[in-house]
mmCIF file of C-alpha atoms in Angstrom:
data_model
loop_
_atom_site.group_PDB
_atom_site.id
_atom_site.type_symbol
_atom_site.label_atom_id
_atom_site.label_comp_id
_atom_site.label_asym_id
_atom_site.label_seq_id
_atom_site.Cartn_x
_atom_site.Cartn_y
_atom_site.Cartn_z
ATOM 1 C CA ARG A 1 -148.719 123.335 53.138
ATOM 2 C CA GLY A 2 -148.063 119.766 54.378
ATOM 3 C CA VAL A 3 -145.651 119.049 51.480
ATOM 4 C CA LYS A 4 -143.683 122.234 52.158
ATOM 5 C CA MET A 5 -143.338 121.247 55.806
ATOM 6 C CA LYS A 6 -141.983 117.818 54.896
ATOM 7 C CA ARG A 7 -139.427 119.362 52.502
ATOM 8 C CA LYS A 8 -138.148 121.650 55.249
ATOM 9 C CA TRP A 9 -137.333 118.602 57.371
ATOM 10 C CA ILE A 10 -135.916 116.463 54.582
ATOM 11 C CA ILE A 11 -133.153 118.819 53.482
ATOM 12 C CA PRO A 12 -131.811 119.513 57.004
ATOM 13 C CA LEU A 13 -132.198 115.814 57.859
ATOM 14 C CA LEU A 14 -130.248 114.695 54.770
ATOM 15 C CA THR A 15 -127.630 117.372 55.400
ATOM 16 C CA SER A 16 -127.255 116.202 59.013
ATOM 17 C CA ILE A 17 -126.961 112.550 57.973
ATOM 18 C CA PHE A 18 -124.374 113.445 55.340
ATOM 19 C CA ALA A 19 -122.351 115.541 57.798
ATOM 20 C CA ALA A 20 -122.538 112.815 60.450
ATOM 21 C CA SER A 21 -121.369 110.142 58.015
ATOM 22 C CA LEU A 22 -118.439 112.340 56.974
ATOM 23 C CA ILE A 23 -117.417 112.875 60.595
ATOM 24 C CA ILE A 24 -117.764 109.159 61.408
ATOM 25 C CA GLY A 25 -115.878 108.183 58.249
ATOM 26 C CA ILE A 26 -113.008 110.560 58.959
ATOM 27 C CA THR A 27 -112.868 109.512 62.624
ATOM 28 C CA THR A 28 -112.915 105.837 61.695
ATOM 29 C CA ALA A 29 -110.167 106.351 59.148
ATOM 30 C CA TYR A 30 -108.121 108.241 61.700
ATOM 31 C CA PHE A 31 -108.378 105.530 64.388
ATOM 32 C CA SER A 32 -108.243 102.403 62.240
ATOM 33 C CA ASP A 33 -105.410 102.912 59.797
ATOM 34 C CA SER A 34 -103.509 99.715 58.961
ATOM 35 C CA ALA A 35 -100.509 98.778 56.903
ATOM 36 C CA ALA A 36 -98.640 95.544 56.227
ATOM 37 C CA VAL A 37 -94.871 95.462 56.508
ATOM 38 C CA SER A 38 -92.809 92.467 55.500
ATOM 39 C CA PRO A 39 -89.252 92.918 56.810
ATOM 40 C CA ASP A 40 -86.474 90.934 55.175
ATOM 41 C CA ILE A 41 -84.876 88.755 57.846
ATOM 42 C CA THR A 42 -82.169 86.382 56.738
ATOM 43 C CA ALA A 43 -80.923 83.674 59.063
ATOM 44 C CA GLY A 44 -77.182 83.436 59.539
ATOM 45 C CA THR A 45 -75.229 80.441 58.371
ATOM 46 C CA VAL A 46 -72.516 78.305 59.892
ATOM 47 C CA VAL A 47 -70.584 76.596 57.110
ATOM 48 C CA ILE A 48 -67.016 75.303 57.321
ATOM 49 C CA ASP A 49 -64.440 73.834 54.973
ATOM 50 C CA LEU A 50 -61.760 71.432 56.173
ATOM 51 C CA SER A 51 -58.407 71.239 54.477
ATOM 52 C CA GLU A 52 -55.501 69.088 55.500
ATOM 53 C CA ASN A 53 -51.926 68.383 54.698
ATOM 54 C CA PHE A 54 -51.087 64.739 55.356
ATOM 55 C CA ASN A 55 -49.056 62.394 53.245
ATOM 56 C CA PRO A 56 -49.500 58.867 54.573
ATOM 57 C CA PRO A 57 -46.036 57.382 54.861
ATOM 58 C CA THR A 58 -44.981 54.470 52.710
ATOM 59 C CA ASN A 59 -42.684 51.873 54.250
ATOM 60 C CA TRP A 60 -43.303 53.447 57.655
ATOM 61 C CA GLN A 61 -40.905 52.193 60.310
ATOM 62 C CA ALA A 62 -41.318 51.980 64.085
ATOM 63 C CA GLY A 63 -40.271 55.225 65.761
ATOM 64 C CA GLU A 64 -40.933 57.387 62.682
ATOM 65 C CA THR A 65 -43.186 60.436 62.993
ATOM 66 C CA THR A 66 -45.288 61.968 60.232
ATOM 67 C CA PRO A 67 -46.935 65.423 60.500
ATOM 68 C CA LYS A 68 -50.607 66.091 59.774
ATOM 69 C CA GLU A 69 -51.933 69.646 59.554
ATOM 70 C CA ILE A 70 -55.665 70.448 59.646
ATOM 71 C CA LEU A 71 -57.193 73.864 58.890
ATOM 72 C CA ILE A 72 -60.838 74.899 59.156
ATOM 73 C CA LYS A 73 -62.240 77.907 57.296
ATOM 74 C CA ASN A 74 -65.521 79.530 58.350
ATOM 75 C CA THR A 75 -67.267 80.180 55.020
ATOM 76 C CA GLY A 76 -70.579 81.060 56.696
ATOM 77 C CA ASN A 77 -71.594 84.462 58.031
ATOM 78 C CA LYS A 78 -71.826 83.674 61.783
ATOM 79 C CA ARG A 79 -69.057 83.396 64.362
ATOM 80 C CA ALA A 80 -68.513 79.770 65.321
ATOM 81 C CA TYR A 81 -66.963 77.319 67.744
ATOM 82 C CA ILE A 82 -64.960 74.605 65.989
ATOM 83 C CA ARG A 83 -64.061 71.072 66.987
ATOM 84 C CA VAL A 84 -62.348 68.226 65.168
ATOM 85 C CA ARG A 85 -62.312 64.493 65.826
ATOM 86 C CA VAL A 86 -59.600 62.352 64.299
ATOM 87 C CA ALA A 87 -59.824 58.609 63.774
ATOM 88 C CA GLY A 88 -57.040 56.364 62.611
ATOM 89 C CA VAL A 89 -57.433 53.286 60.478
ATOM 90 C CA TRP A 90 -55.104 50.921 58.682
ATOM 91 C CA GLN A 91 -56.005 50.448 55.019
ATOM 92 C CA LYS A 92 -55.069 47.899 52.397
ATOM 93 C CA ASP A 93 -55.817 48.740 48.762
ATOM 94 C CA GLN A 94 -57.764 51.832 49.951
ATOM 95 C CA ALA A 95 -60.165 49.719 52.053
ATOM 96 C CA ASP A 96 -60.364 49.952 55.845
ATOM 97 C CA THR A 97 -59.082 46.940 57.771
ATOM 98 C CA ALA A 98 -59.537 45.697 61.338
ATOM 99 C CA LEU A 99 -55.840 45.971 62.188
ATOM 100 C CA ASP A 100 -55.180 47.379 65.658
ATOM 101 C CA ILE A 101 -54.411 51.119 65.695
ATOM 102 C CA ASN A 102 -52.953 51.153 69.212
ATOM 103 C CA ASN A 103 -49.456 51.018 67.715
ATOM 104 C CA VAL A 104 -49.898 54.606 66.498
ATOM 105 C CA GLN A 105 -49.643 57.672 68.736
ATOM 106 C CA VAL A 106 -51.216 61.019 67.794
ATOM 107 C CA THR A 107 -49.859 64.140 69.523
ATOM 108 C CA ASN A 108 -51.188 67.710 69.370
ATOM 109 C CA ASN A 109 -48.368 70.227 68.789
ATOM 110 C CA SER A 110 -50.613 73.301 68.512
ATOM 111 C CA SER A 111 -51.164 75.804 71.310
ATOM 112 C CA ASP A 112 -54.477 77.009 69.795
ATOM 113 C CA TRP A 113 -56.202 73.633 70.090
ATOM 114 C CA VAL A 114 -57.108 71.570 73.163
ATOM 115 C CA LEU A 115 -58.092 67.887 73.355
ATOM 116 C CA SER A 116 -61.214 67.209 75.427
ATOM 117 C CA GLY A 117 -63.646 64.296 75.308
ATOM 118 C CA GLY A 118 -62.160 62.880 72.110
ATOM 119 C CA TYR A 119 -62.357 66.202 70.213
ATOM 120 C CA TYR A 120 -59.792 68.875 69.479
ATOM 121 C CA TYR A 121 -61.448 72.240 70.234
ATOM 122 C CA TYR A 122 -60.225 75.446 68.654
ATOM 123 C CA LYS A 123 -59.586 77.801 71.573
ATOM 124 C CA HIS A 124 -60.908 80.922 69.829
ATOM 125 C CA VAL A 125 -64.234 81.996 68.354
ATOM 126 C CA LEU A 126 -63.789 81.746 64.582
ATOM 127 C CA ASN A 127 -65.131 84.820 62.803
ATOM 128 C CA ALA A 128 -66.920 84.611 59.462
ATOM 129 C CA GLY A 129 -64.396 84.349 56.642
ATOM 130 C CA ALA A 130 -61.528 83.460 58.989
ATOM 131 C CA THR A 131 -59.390 80.314 59.117
ATOM 132 C CA THR A 132 -58.135 78.547 62.212
ATOM 133 C CA SER A 133 -54.491 78.274 62.987
ATOM 134 C CA PRO A 134 -53.344 74.753 62.072
ATOM 135 C CA LEU A 135 -54.227 71.774 64.201
ATOM 136 C CA ASP A 136 -50.683 70.432 64.015
ATOM 137 C CA LEU A 137 -50.592 66.725 64.809
ATOM 138 C CA SER A 138 -47.678 64.298 64.941
ATOM 139 C CA VAL A 139 -48.480 60.713 63.999
ATOM 140 C CA LYS A 140 -45.892 58.265 65.350
ATOM 141 C CA LEU A 141 -45.637 54.559 64.626
ATOM 142 C CA LEU A 142 -44.770 52.937 67.959
ATOM 143 C CA SER A 143 -44.306 49.365 66.796
ATOM 144 C CA LYS A 144 -44.691 47.304 63.662
ATOM 145 C CA ASP A 145 -44.698 43.659 62.716
ATOM 146 C CA GLU A 146 -45.172 41.886 59.399
ATOM 147 C CA LYS A 147 -49.003 41.934 59.532
ATOM 148 C CA TYR A 148 -48.814 45.700 58.824
ATOM 149 C CA ASP A 149 -46.659 45.250 55.707
ATOM 150 C CA GLY A 150 -48.403 46.629 52.612
ATOM 151 C CA HIS A 151 -50.884 48.629 54.731
ATOM 152 C CA THR A 152 -51.245 52.402 54.892
ATOM 153 C CA PHE A 153 -52.224 54.286 58.032
ATOM 154 C CA MET A 154 -54.896 56.932 57.433
ATOM 155 C CA LEU A 155 -55.789 59.575 60.002
ATOM 156 C CA LYS A 156 -59.268 60.795 59.060
ATOM 157 C CA ALA A 157 -60.494 64.171 60.317
ATOM 158 C CA TYR A 158 -64.131 65.052 61.003
ATOM 159 C CA SER A 159 -64.912 68.703 61.721
ATOM 160 C CA GLN A 160 -67.934 70.296 63.372
ATOM 161 C CA ALA A 161 -68.994 73.898 63.887
ATOM 162 C CA VAL A 162 -71.760 75.587 65.809
ATOM 163 C CA GLN A 163 -72.721 79.255 66.095
ATOM 164 C CA ALA A 164 -70.901 80.956 68.949
ATOM 165 C CA THR A 165 -74.021 82.678 70.319
ATOM 166 C CA ASN A 166 -77.028 81.679 72.408
ATOM 167 C CA GLY A 167 -75.292 78.676 73.978
ATOM 168 C CA ALA A 168 -75.840 76.679 70.789
ATOM 169 C CA TYR A 169 -72.985 74.300 71.681
ATOM 170 C CA MET A 170 -75.130 73.034 74.578
ATOM 171 C CA ASP A 171 -78.020 72.016 72.342
ATOM 172 C CA VAL A 172 -76.098 70.909 69.263
ATOM 173 C CA TRP A 173 -73.138 69.191 70.929
ATOM 174 C CA GLY A 174 -74.915 68.169 74.141
ATOM 175 C CA LEU A 175 -72.353 69.892 76.374
ATOM 176 C CA SER A 176 -72.963 71.718 79.625
ATOM 177 C CA SER A 177 -69.817 73.778 79.022
ATOM 178 C CA LEU A 178 -66.918 74.133 76.635
ATOM 179 C CA PRO A 179 -63.430 73.123 77.781
ATOM 180 C CA PRO A 180 -62.063 75.844 80.094
ATOM 181 C CA GLU A 181 -59.321 76.759 77.622
ATOM 182 C CA VAL A 182 -61.887 77.743 74.947
ATOM 183 C CA GLU A 183 -62.739 81.441 74.639
ATOM 184 C CA ILE A 184 -66.349 82.089 75.594
ATOM 185 C CA LEU A 185 -68.060 84.696 73.450
ATOM 186 C CA SER A 186 -69.320 87.573 75.551
ATOM 187 C CA LEU A 187 -71.827 89.931 74.028
ATOM 188 C CA PRO A 188 -71.763 93.665 74.868
#
């Protein structure tokens, strides 16, 4: 009779334990589901290409003007602010010399560019895939003496771009603001 009594308790006890573990397992699964998601996030790029049209004059005479045209293409996928710095140098046999460049005057003839702090700033935000209107410069020889004979004047262009969002020009270019003529990108 003692063995029968123990068996009566064992089966209901095991059934209760089994049922309880099922309930706990289902409840735990319901409240602790997890999944890993790895979204693809690609950073945007700011990449530019500079092209120019400038034929350094040979036998350049005082008072003569030579045009130089500079274009910047945004080959990245972010909108960008563009600026260009130009630096003149007299060369002999394709090597830079120390000859004074103050006898050369550079003038901006383009309404889409503004000179500020030694840089020409494109007045518009340049969209991805777009090209600036030309930075149209006139390079005029003001005076010349024999020390310039056999030398060629080169006007080198250096371009920079920065994304047009998040005030990046402040961090990258160290500016507190863009020149007032430059379009400021406003987000909706």
